């Protein structure tokens, strides 16, 4: 059996290229090559479905599909970022705004502690007994600002 590249069909080569790009996506940082891999895979399936497609036509098809898929991916990322806001990577308190939590140490004279997940955070707000539910409305540094829920 001859395993040279010349014995492979053009569609199989496009699919192999798509596989290589998808694997590279796993190794490389970012999230871009997967879109190029998708364009190569679709091109490969088209070439398998339409044997004898000229090489120039295949390259043009790949370029057009690549542009379309990358544009769709960019739009998807933009909508995702708008829906979730900023990443919040360095703003842990920003992610907590709007959540309802339980007061674990009563808020007396405007100071106390609330339970967030498995930890307790310092909180400021109106006097509230322990066990009551409060909503996080903001943060100043690592101090949560709360109001009755």
PDB file of N, CA, C and O in Angstrom, residues 78-141:
ATOM      1  N   UNK A  78     -18.028  38.576  20.905  1.00  0.00           N
ATOM      2  CA  UNK A  78     -18.469  39.921  21.297  1.00  0.00           C
ATOM      3  C   UNK A  78     -19.795  39.857  22.049  1.00  0.00           C
ATOM      4  O   UNK A  78     -19.967  40.494  23.082  1.00  0.00           O
ATOM      5  N   UNK A  79     -20.756  39.063  21.543  1.00  0.00           N
ATOM      6  CA  UNK A  79     -22.041  38.922  22.240  1.00  0.00           C
ATOM      7  C   UNK A  79     -21.861  38.268  23.602  1.00  0.00           C
ATOM      8  O   UNK A  79     -22.502  38.648  24.575  1.00  0.00           O
ATOM      9  N   UNK A  80     -20.981  37.287  23.681  1.00  0.00           N
ATOM     10  CA  UNK A  80     -20.723  36.610  24.952  1.00  0.00           C
ATOM     11  C   UNK A  80     -20.132  37.575  25.967  1.00  0.00           C
ATOM     12  O   UNK A  80     -20.534  37.598  27.123  1.00  0.00           O
ATOM     13  N   UNK A  81     -19.195  38.396  25.528  1.00  0.00           N
ATOM     14  CA  UNK A  81     -18.575  39.372  26.433  1.00  0.00           C
ATOM     15  C   UNK A  81     -19.580  40.411  26.894  1.00  0.00           C
ATOM     16  O   UNK A  81     -19.592  40.828  28.045  1.00  0.00           O
ATOM     17  N   UNK A  82     -20.488  40.857  25.994  1.00  0.00           N
ATOM     18  CA  UNK A  82     -21.506  41.822  26.376  1.00  0.00           C
ATOM     19  C   UNK A  82     -22.487  41.208  27.365  1.00  0.00           C
ATOM     20  O   UNK A  82     -22.933  41.877  28.291  1.00  0.00           O
ATOM     21  N   UNK A  83     -22.832  39.941  27.178  1.00  0.00           N
ATOM     22  CA  UNK A  83     -23.799  39.279  28.059  1.00  0.00           C
ATOM     23  C   UNK A  83     -23.222  39.054  29.448  1.00  0.00           C
ATOM     24  O   UNK A  83     -23.925  39.170  30.447  1.00  0.00           O
ATOM     25  N   UNK A  84     -21.927  38.745  29.522  1.00  0.00           N
ATOM     26  CA  UNK A  84     -21.326  38.444  30.817  1.00  0.00           C
ATOM     27  C   UNK A  84     -20.597  39.634  31.405  1.00  0.00           C
ATOM     28  O   UNK A  84     -20.134  39.565  32.528  1.00  0.00           O
ATOM     29  N   UNK A  85     -20.478  40.720  30.660  1.00  0.00           N
ATOM     30  CA  UNK A  85     -19.724  41.863  31.136  1.00  0.00           C
ATOM     31  C   UNK A  85     -18.238  41.568  31.050  1.00  0.00           C
ATOM     32  O   UNK A  85     -17.804  40.706  30.298  1.00  0.00           O
ATOM     33  N   UNK A  86     -17.480  42.254  31.829  1.00  0.00           N
ATOM     34  CA  UNK A  86     -16.046  42.006  31.842  1.00  0.00           C
ATOM     35  C   UNK A  86     -15.773  40.623  32.392  1.00  0.00           C
ATOM     36  O   UNK A  86     -16.611  40.007  33.039  1.00  0.00           O
ATOM     37  N   UNK A  87     -14.568  40.147  32.198  1.00  0.00           N
ATOM     38  CA  UNK A  87     -14.237  38.785  32.597  1.00  0.00           C
ATOM     39  C   UNK A  87     -14.335  38.600  34.105  1.00  0.00           C
ATOM     40  O   UNK A  87     -14.612  37.506  34.569  1.00  0.00           O
ATOM     41  N   UNK A  88     -14.084  39.647  34.894  1.00  0.00           N
ATOM     42  CA  UNK A  88     -14.144  39.518  36.347  1.00  0.00           C
ATOM     43  C   UNK A  88     -12.956  38.776  36.917  1.00  0.00           C
ATOM     44  O   UNK A  88     -12.944  38.425  38.086  1.00  0.00           O
ATOM     45  N   UNK A  89     -11.960  38.528  36.095  1.00  0.00           N
ATOM     46  CA  UNK A  89     -10.813  37.759  36.542  1.00  0.00           C
ATOM     47  C   UNK A  89     -10.166  38.386  37.769  1.00  0.00           C
ATOM     48  O   UNK A  89      -9.841  37.688  38.717  1.00  0.00           O
ATOM     49  N   UNK A  90     -10.015  39.690  37.775  1.00  0.00           N
ATOM     50  CA  UNK A  90      -9.373  40.364  38.889  1.00  0.00           C
ATOM     51  C   UNK A  90     -10.359  41.173  39.724  1.00  0.00           C
ATOM     52  O   UNK A  90      -9.967  42.088  40.427  1.00  0.00           O
ATOM     53  N   UNK A  91     -11.626  40.844  39.643  1.00  0.00           N
ATOM     54  CA  UNK A  91     -12.667  41.576  40.366  1.00  0.00           C
ATOM     55  C   UNK A  91     -13.633  40.598  41.009  1.00  0.00           C
ATOM     56  O   UNK A  91     -14.770  40.455  40.594  1.00  0.00           O
ATOM     57  N   UNK A  92     -13.155  39.885  42.031  1.00  0.00           N
ATOM     58  CA  UNK A  92     -13.990  38.879  42.683  1.00  0.00           C
ATOM     59  C   UNK A  92     -15.240  39.489  43.291  1.00  0.00           C
ATOM     60  O   UNK A  92     -16.318  38.901  43.221  1.00  0.00           O
ATOM     61  N   UNK A  93     -15.096  40.657  43.882  1.00  0.00           N
ATOM     62  CA  UNK A  93     -16.268  41.266  44.521  1.00  0.00           C
ATOM     63  C   UNK A  93     -17.296  41.702  43.490  1.00  0.00           C
ATOM     64  O   UNK A  93     -18.490  41.655  43.752  1.00  0.00           O
ATOM     65  N   UNK A  94     -16.850  42.099  42.302  1.00  0.00           N
ATOM     66  CA  UNK A  94     -17.775  42.516  41.254  1.00  0.00           C
ATOM     67  C   UNK A  94     -18.709  41.389  40.833  1.00  0.00           C
ATOM     68  O   UNK A  94     -19.860  41.613  40.470  1.00  0.00           O
ATOM     69  N   UNK A  95     -18.228  40.158  40.885  1.00  0.00           N
ATOM     70  CA  UNK A  95     -19.055  39.004  40.521  1.00  0.00           C
ATOM     71  C   UNK A  95     -20.149  38.742  41.550  1.00  0.00           C
ATOM     72  O   UNK A  95     -21.134  38.082  41.257  1.00  0.00           O
ATOM     73  N   UNK A  96     -19.971  39.245  42.768  1.00  0.00           N
ATOM     74  CA  UNK A  96     -20.923  38.959  43.843  1.00  0.00           C
ATOM     75  C   UNK A  96     -22.107  39.922  43.861  1.00  0.00           C
ATOM     76  O   UNK A  96     -23.130  39.622  44.489  1.00  0.00           O
ATOM     77  N   UNK A  97     -21.986  41.049  43.187  1.00  0.00           N
ATOM     78  CA  UNK A  97     -23.047  42.053  43.222  1.00  0.00           C
ATOM     79  C   UNK A  97     -24.345  41.464  42.679  1.00  0.00           C
ATOM     80  O   UNK A  97     -24.369  40.837  41.629  1.00  0.00           O
ATOM     81  N   UNK A  98     -25.406  41.644  43.459  1.00  0.00           N
ATOM     82  CA  UNK A  98     -26.719  41.125  43.087  1.00  0.00           C
ATOM     83  C   UNK A  98     -27.061  39.806  43.753  1.00  0.00           C
ATOM     84  O   UNK A  98     -28.219  39.395  43.759  1.00  0.00           O
ATOM     85  N   UNK A  99     -26.086  39.133  44.315  1.00  0.00           N
ATOM     86  CA  UNK A  99     -26.352  37.845  44.979  1.00  0.00           C
ATOM     87  C   UNK A  99     -26.977  38.066  46.350  1.00  0.00           C
ATOM     88  O   UNK A  99     -26.704  39.043  47.017  1.00  0.00           O
ATOM     89  N   UNK A 100     -27.818  37.126  46.740  1.00  0.00           N
ATOM     90  CA  UNK A 100     -28.411  37.151  48.071  1.00  0.00           C
ATOM     91  C   UNK A 100     -27.629  36.190  48.949  1.00  0.00           C
ATOM     92  O   UNK A 100     -27.391  35.046  48.557  1.00  0.00           O
ATOM     93  N   UNK A 101     -27.214  36.677  50.124  1.00  0.00           N
ATOM     94  CA  UNK A 101     -26.397  35.878  51.042  1.00  0.00           C
ATOM     95  C   UNK A 101     -26.971  35.972  52.449  1.00  0.00           C
ATOM     96  O   UNK A 101     -27.845  36.790  52.729  1.00  0.00           O
ATOM     97  N   UNK A 102     -26.442  35.143  53.333  1.00  0.00           N
ATOM     98  CA  UNK A 102     -26.919  35.088  54.723  1.00  0.00           C
ATOM     99  C   UNK A 102     -25.938  35.812  55.638  1.00  0.00           C
ATOM    100  O   UNK A 102     -24.723  35.687  55.490  1.00  0.00           O
ATOM    101  N   UNK A 103     -26.487  36.554  56.580  1.00  0.00           N
ATOM    102  CA  UNK A 103     -25.669  37.238  57.586  1.00  0.00           C
ATOM    103  C   UNK A 103     -25.220  36.194  58.599  1.00  0.00           C
ATOM    104  O   UNK A 103     -26.043  35.509  59.194  1.00  0.00           O
ATOM    105  N   UNK A 104     -23.897  36.037  58.788  1.00  0.00           N
ATOM    106  CA  UNK A 104     -23.420  35.058  59.772  1.00  0.00           C
ATOM    107  C   UNK A 104     -23.044  35.729  61.091  1.00  0.00           C
ATOM    108  O   UNK A 104     -23.201  35.126  62.145  1.00  0.00           O
ATOM    109  N   UNK A 105     -22.539  36.959  61.071  1.00  0.00           N
ATOM    110  CA  UNK A 105     -22.302  37.757  62.277  1.00  0.00           C
ATOM    111  C   UNK A 105     -23.131  39.023  62.100  1.00  0.00           C
ATOM    112  O   UNK A 105     -22.936  39.766  61.132  1.00  0.00           O
ATOM    113  N   UNK A 106     -24.044  39.261  63.017  1.00  0.00           N
ATOM    114  CA  UNK A 106     -25.003  40.365  62.878  1.00  0.00           C
ATOM    115  C   UNK A 106     -24.315  41.662  62.495  1.00  0.00           C
ATOM    116  O   UNK A 106     -23.212  41.958  62.959  1.00  0.00           O
ATOM    117  N   UNK A 107     -24.986  42.413  61.642  1.00  0.00           N
ATOM    118  CA  UNK A 107     -24.493  43.736  61.289  1.00  0.00           C
ATOM    119  C   UNK A 107     -24.946  44.682  62.397  1.00  0.00           C
ATOM    120  O   UNK A 107     -26.140  44.930  62.568  1.00  0.00           O
ATOM    121  N   UNK A 108     -23.986  45.165  63.171  1.00  0.00           N
ATOM    122  CA  UNK A 108     -24.254  46.078  64.275  1.00  0.00           C
ATOM    123  C   UNK A 108     -23.440  47.340  64.011  1.00  0.00           C
ATOM    124  O   UNK A 108     -22.251  47.263  63.704  1.00  0.00           O
ATOM    125  N   UNK A 109     -24.100  48.473  64.142  1.00  0.00           N
ATOM    126  CA  UNK A 109     -23.476  49.763  63.838  1.00  0.00           C
ATOM    127  C   UNK A 109     -22.918  49.757  62.414  1.00  0.00           C
ATOM    128  O   UNK A 109     -21.871  50.330  62.134  1.00  0.00           O
ATOM    129  N   UNK A 110     -23.624  49.047  61.519  1.00  0.00           N
ATOM    130  CA  UNK A 110     -23.262  49.041  60.112  1.00  0.00           C
ATOM    131  C   UNK A 110     -22.172  48.076  59.698  1.00  0.00           C
ATOM    132  O   UNK A 110     -21.806  48.008  58.540  1.00  0.00           O
ATOM    133  N   UNK A 111     -21.627  47.282  60.652  1.00  0.00           N
ATOM    134  CA  UNK A 111     -20.543  46.342  60.341  1.00  0.00           C
ATOM    135  C   UNK A 111     -20.926  44.938  60.765  1.00  0.00           C
ATOM    136  O   UNK A 111     -21.581  44.753  61.789  1.00  0.00           O
ATOM    137  N   UNK A 112     -20.520  43.951  59.994  1.00  0.00           N
ATOM    138  CA  UNK A 112     -20.765  42.555  60.335  1.00  0.00           C
ATOM    139  C   UNK A 112     -20.125  41.656  59.299  1.00  0.00           C
ATOM    140  O   UNK A 112     -19.243  42.077  58.549  1.00  0.00           O
ATOM    141  N   UNK A 113     -20.580  40.385  59.260  1.00  0.00           N
ATOM    142  CA  UNK A 113     -20.020  39.432  58.300  1.00  0.00           C
ATOM    143  C   UNK A 113     -21.154  38.661  57.648  1.00  0.00           C
ATOM    144  O   UNK A 113     -22.167  38.380  58.275  1.00  0.00           O
ATOM    145  N   UNK A 114     -20.958  38.357  56.357  1.00  0.00           N
ATOM    146  CA  UNK A 114     -21.942  37.577  55.611  1.00  0.00           C
ATOM    147  C   UNK A 114     -21.257  36.338  55.053  1.00  0.00           C
ATOM    148  O   UNK A 114     -20.057  36.330  54.805  1.00  0.00           O
ATOM    149  N   UNK A 115     -22.055  35.269  54.898  1.00  0.00           N
ATOM    150  CA  UNK A 115     -21.525  34.025  54.350  1.00  0.00           C
ATOM    151  C   UNK A 115     -21.718  34.029  52.845  1.00  0.00           C
ATOM    152  O   UNK A 115     -22.833  34.145  52.332  1.00  0.00           O
ATOM    153  N   UNK A 116     -20.599  33.901  52.133  1.00  0.00           N
ATOM    154  CA  UNK A 116     -20.600  33.822  50.680  1.00  0.00           C
ATOM    155  C   UNK A 116     -19.923  32.506  50.313  1.00  0.00           C
ATOM    156  O   UNK A 116     -18.729  32.342  50.536  1.00  0.00           O
ATOM    157  N   UNK A 117     -20.713  31.581  49.799  1.00  0.00           N
ATOM    158  CA  UNK A 117     -20.161  30.261  49.500  1.00  0.00           C
ATOM    159  C   UNK A 117     -19.725  29.587  50.787  1.00  0.00           C
ATOM    160  O   UNK A 117     -20.501  29.475  51.737  1.00  0.00           O
ATOM    161  N   UNK A 118     -18.459  29.194  50.853  1.00  0.00           N
ATOM    162  CA  UNK A 118     -17.964  28.536  52.061  1.00  0.00           C
ATOM    163  C   UNK A 118     -17.102  29.467  52.898  1.00  0.00           C
ATOM    164  O   UNK A 118     -16.416  29.032  53.812  1.00  0.00           O
ATOM    165  N   UNK A 119     -17.147  30.766  52.624  1.00  0.00           N
ATOM    166  CA  UNK A 119     -16.357  31.723  53.381  1.00  0.00           C
ATOM    167  C   UNK A 119     -17.213  32.844  53.933  1.00  0.00           C
ATOM    168  O   UNK A 119     -18.394  32.971  53.603  1.00  0.00           O
ATOM    169  N   UNK A 120     -16.620  33.645  54.794  1.00  0.00           N
ATOM    170  CA  UNK A 120     -17.317  34.789  55.375  1.00  0.00           C
ATOM    171  C   UNK A 120     -16.586  36.059  54.960  1.00  0.00           C
ATOM    172  O   UNK A 120     -15.357  36.111  54.973  1.00  0.00           O
ATOM    173  N   UNK A 121     -17.357  37.065  54.570  1.00  0.00           N
ATOM    174  CA  UNK A 121     -16.811  38.341  54.137  1.00  0.00           C
ATOM    175  C   UNK A 121     -17.297  39.440  55.073  1.00  0.00           C
ATOM    176  O   UNK A 121     -18.419  39.405  55.571  1.00  0.00           O
ATOM    177  N   UNK A 122     -16.457  40.436  55.276  1.00  0.00           N
ATOM    178  CA  UNK A 122     -16.855  41.612  56.029  1.00  0.00           C
ATOM    179  C   UNK A 122     -17.881  42.369  55.199  1.00  0.00           C
ATOM    180  O   UNK A 122     -17.749  42.469  53.975  1.00  0.00           O
ATOM    181  N   UNK A 123     -18.917  42.861  55.894  1.00  0.00           N
ATOM    182  CA  UNK A 123     -19.986  43.563  55.183  1.00  0.00           C
ATOM    183  C   UNK A 123     -20.367  44.825  55.930  1.00  0.00           C
ATOM    184  O   UNK A 123     -20.226  44.908  57.154  1.00  0.00           O
ATOM    185  N   UNK A 124     -20.851  45.813  55.162  1.00  0.00           N
ATOM    186  CA  UNK A 124     -21.388  47.042  55.738  1.00  0.00           C
ATOM    187  C   UNK A 124     -22.788  47.234  55.206  1.00  0.00           C
ATOM    188  O   UNK A 124     -23.074  46.967  54.037  1.00  0.00           O
ATOM    189  N   UNK A 125     -23.663  47.707  56.091  1.00  0.00           N
ATOM    190  CA  UNK A 125     -25.033  47.965  55.709  1.00  0.00           C
ATOM    191  C   UNK A 125     -25.863  48.243  56.934  1.00  0.00           C
ATOM    192  O   UNK A 125     -25.341  48.355  58.046  1.00  0.00           O
ATOM    193  N   UNK A 126     -27.180  48.330  56.755  1.00  0.00           N
ATOM    194  CA  UNK A 126     -28.052  48.585  57.899  1.00  0.00           C
ATOM    195  C   UNK A 126     -27.988  47.426  58.897  1.00  0.00           C
ATOM    196  O   UNK A 126     -27.714  46.295  58.521  1.00  0.00           O
ATOM    197  N   UNK A 127     -28.236  47.757  60.171  1.00  0.00           N
ATOM    198  CA  UNK A 127     -28.206  46.722  61.205  1.00  0.00           C
ATOM    199  C   UNK A 127     -29.147  45.574  60.825  1.00  0.00           C
ATOM    200  O   UNK A 127     -30.319  45.797  60.496  1.00  0.00           O
ATOM    201  N   UNK A 128     -28.614  44.363  60.872  1.00  0.00           N
ATOM    202  CA  UNK A 128     -29.364  43.175  60.461  1.00  0.00           C
ATOM    203  C   UNK A 128     -28.961  42.030  61.365  1.00  0.00           C
ATOM    204  O   UNK A 128     -27.772  41.831  61.632  1.00  0.00           O
ATOM    205  N   UNK A 129     -29.932  41.246  61.878  1.00  0.00           N
ATOM    206  CA  UNK A 129     -29.586  40.133  62.763  1.00  0.00           C
ATOM    207  C   UNK A 129     -28.932  38.982  61.998  1.00  0.00           C
ATOM    208  O   UNK A 129     -29.109  38.821  60.783  1.00  0.00           O
ATOM    209  N   UNK A 130     -28.201  38.153  62.720  1.00  0.00           N
ATOM    210  CA  UNK A 130     -27.591  36.957  62.135  1.00  0.00           C
ATOM    211  C   UNK A 130     -28.696  36.040  61.606  1.00  0.00           C
ATOM    212  O   UNK A 130     -29.767  35.935  62.196  1.00  0.00           O
ATOM    213  N   UNK A 131     -28.451  35.404  60.471  1.00  0.00           N
ATOM    214  CA  UNK A 131     -29.427  34.503  59.869  1.00  0.00           C
ATOM    215  C   UNK A 131     -30.318  35.166  58.838  1.00  0.00           C
ATOM    216  O   UNK A 131     -30.980  34.491  58.059  1.00  0.00           O
ATOM    217  N   UNK A 132     -30.344  36.494  58.817  1.00  0.00           N
ATOM    218  CA  UNK A 132     -31.189  37.207  57.846  1.00  0.00           C
ATOM    219  C   UNK A 132     -30.531  37.183  56.467  1.00  0.00           C
ATOM    220  O   UNK A 132     -29.323  37.020  56.334  1.00  0.00           O
ATOM    221  N   UNK A 133     -31.351  37.351  55.455  1.00  0.00           N
ATOM    222  CA  UNK A 133     -30.860  37.384  54.078  1.00  0.00           C
ATOM    223  C   UNK A 133     -30.637  38.840  53.658  1.00  0.00           C
ATOM    224  O   UNK A 133     -31.465  39.704  53.942  1.00  0.00           O
ATOM    225  N   UNK A 134     -29.499  39.094  53.001  1.00  0.00           N
ATOM    226  CA  UNK A 134     -29.183  40.414  52.479  1.00  0.00           C
ATOM    227  C   UNK A 134     -28.715  40.281  51.032  1.00  0.00           C
ATOM    228  O   UNK A 134     -28.266  39.213  50.614  1.00  0.00           O
ATOM    229  N   UNK A 135     -28.844  41.368  50.285  1.00  0.00           N
ATOM    230  CA  UNK A 135     -28.410  41.391  48.889  1.00  0.00           C
ATOM    231  C   UNK A 135     -27.147  42.241  48.807  1.00  0.00           C
ATOM    232  O   UNK A 135     -27.081  43.335  49.382  1.00  0.00           O
ATOM    233  N   UNK A 136     -26.181  41.759  48.072  1.00  0.00           N
ATOM    234  CA  UNK A 136     -24.933  42.504  47.877  1.00  0.00           C
ATOM    235  C   UNK A 136     -25.177  43.555  46.793  1.00  0.00           C
ATOM    236  O   UNK A 136     -25.586  43.229  45.680  1.00  0.00           O
ATOM    237  N   UNK A 137     -24.942  44.817  47.140  1.00  0.00           N
ATOM    238  CA  UNK A 137     -25.212  45.910  46.195  1.00  0.00           C
ATOM    239  C   UNK A 137     -23.933  46.591  45.715  1.00  0.00           C
ATOM    240  O   UNK A 137     -23.990  47.435  44.823  1.00  0.00           O
ATOM    241  N   UNK A 138     -22.813  46.237  46.292  1.00  0.00           N
ATOM    242  CA  UNK A 138     -21.567  46.860  45.880  1.00  0.00           C
ATOM    243  C   UNK A 138     -20.422  46.359  46.725  1.00  0.00           C
ATOM    244  O   UNK A 138     -20.588  45.472  47.576  1.00  0.00           O
ATOM    245  N   UNK A 139     -19.271  46.949  46.506  1.00  0.00           N
ATOM    246  CA  UNK A 139     -18.092  46.564  47.273  1.00  0.00           C
ATOM    247  C   UNK A 139     -17.126  47.729  47.320  1.00  0.00           C
ATOM    248  O   UNK A 139     -17.041  48.520  46.375  1.00  0.00           O
ATOM    249  N   UNK A 140     -16.437  47.836  48.430  1.00  0.00           N
ATOM    250  CA  UNK A 140     -15.349  48.801  48.582  1.00  0.00           C
ATOM    251  C   UNK A 140     -14.148  47.995  49.041  1.00  0.00           C
ATOM    252  O   UNK A 140     -14.078  47.592  50.209  1.00  0.00           O
ATOM    253  N   UNK A 141     -13.263  47.712  48.104  1.00  0.00           N
ATOM    254  CA  UNK A 141     -12.148  46.832  48.421  1.00  0.00           C
ATOM    255  C   UNK A 141     -12.692  45.434  48.653  1.00  0.00           C
ATOM    256  O   UNK A 141     -13.409  44.889  47.830  1.00  0.00           O
TER     257      UNK A 141
END
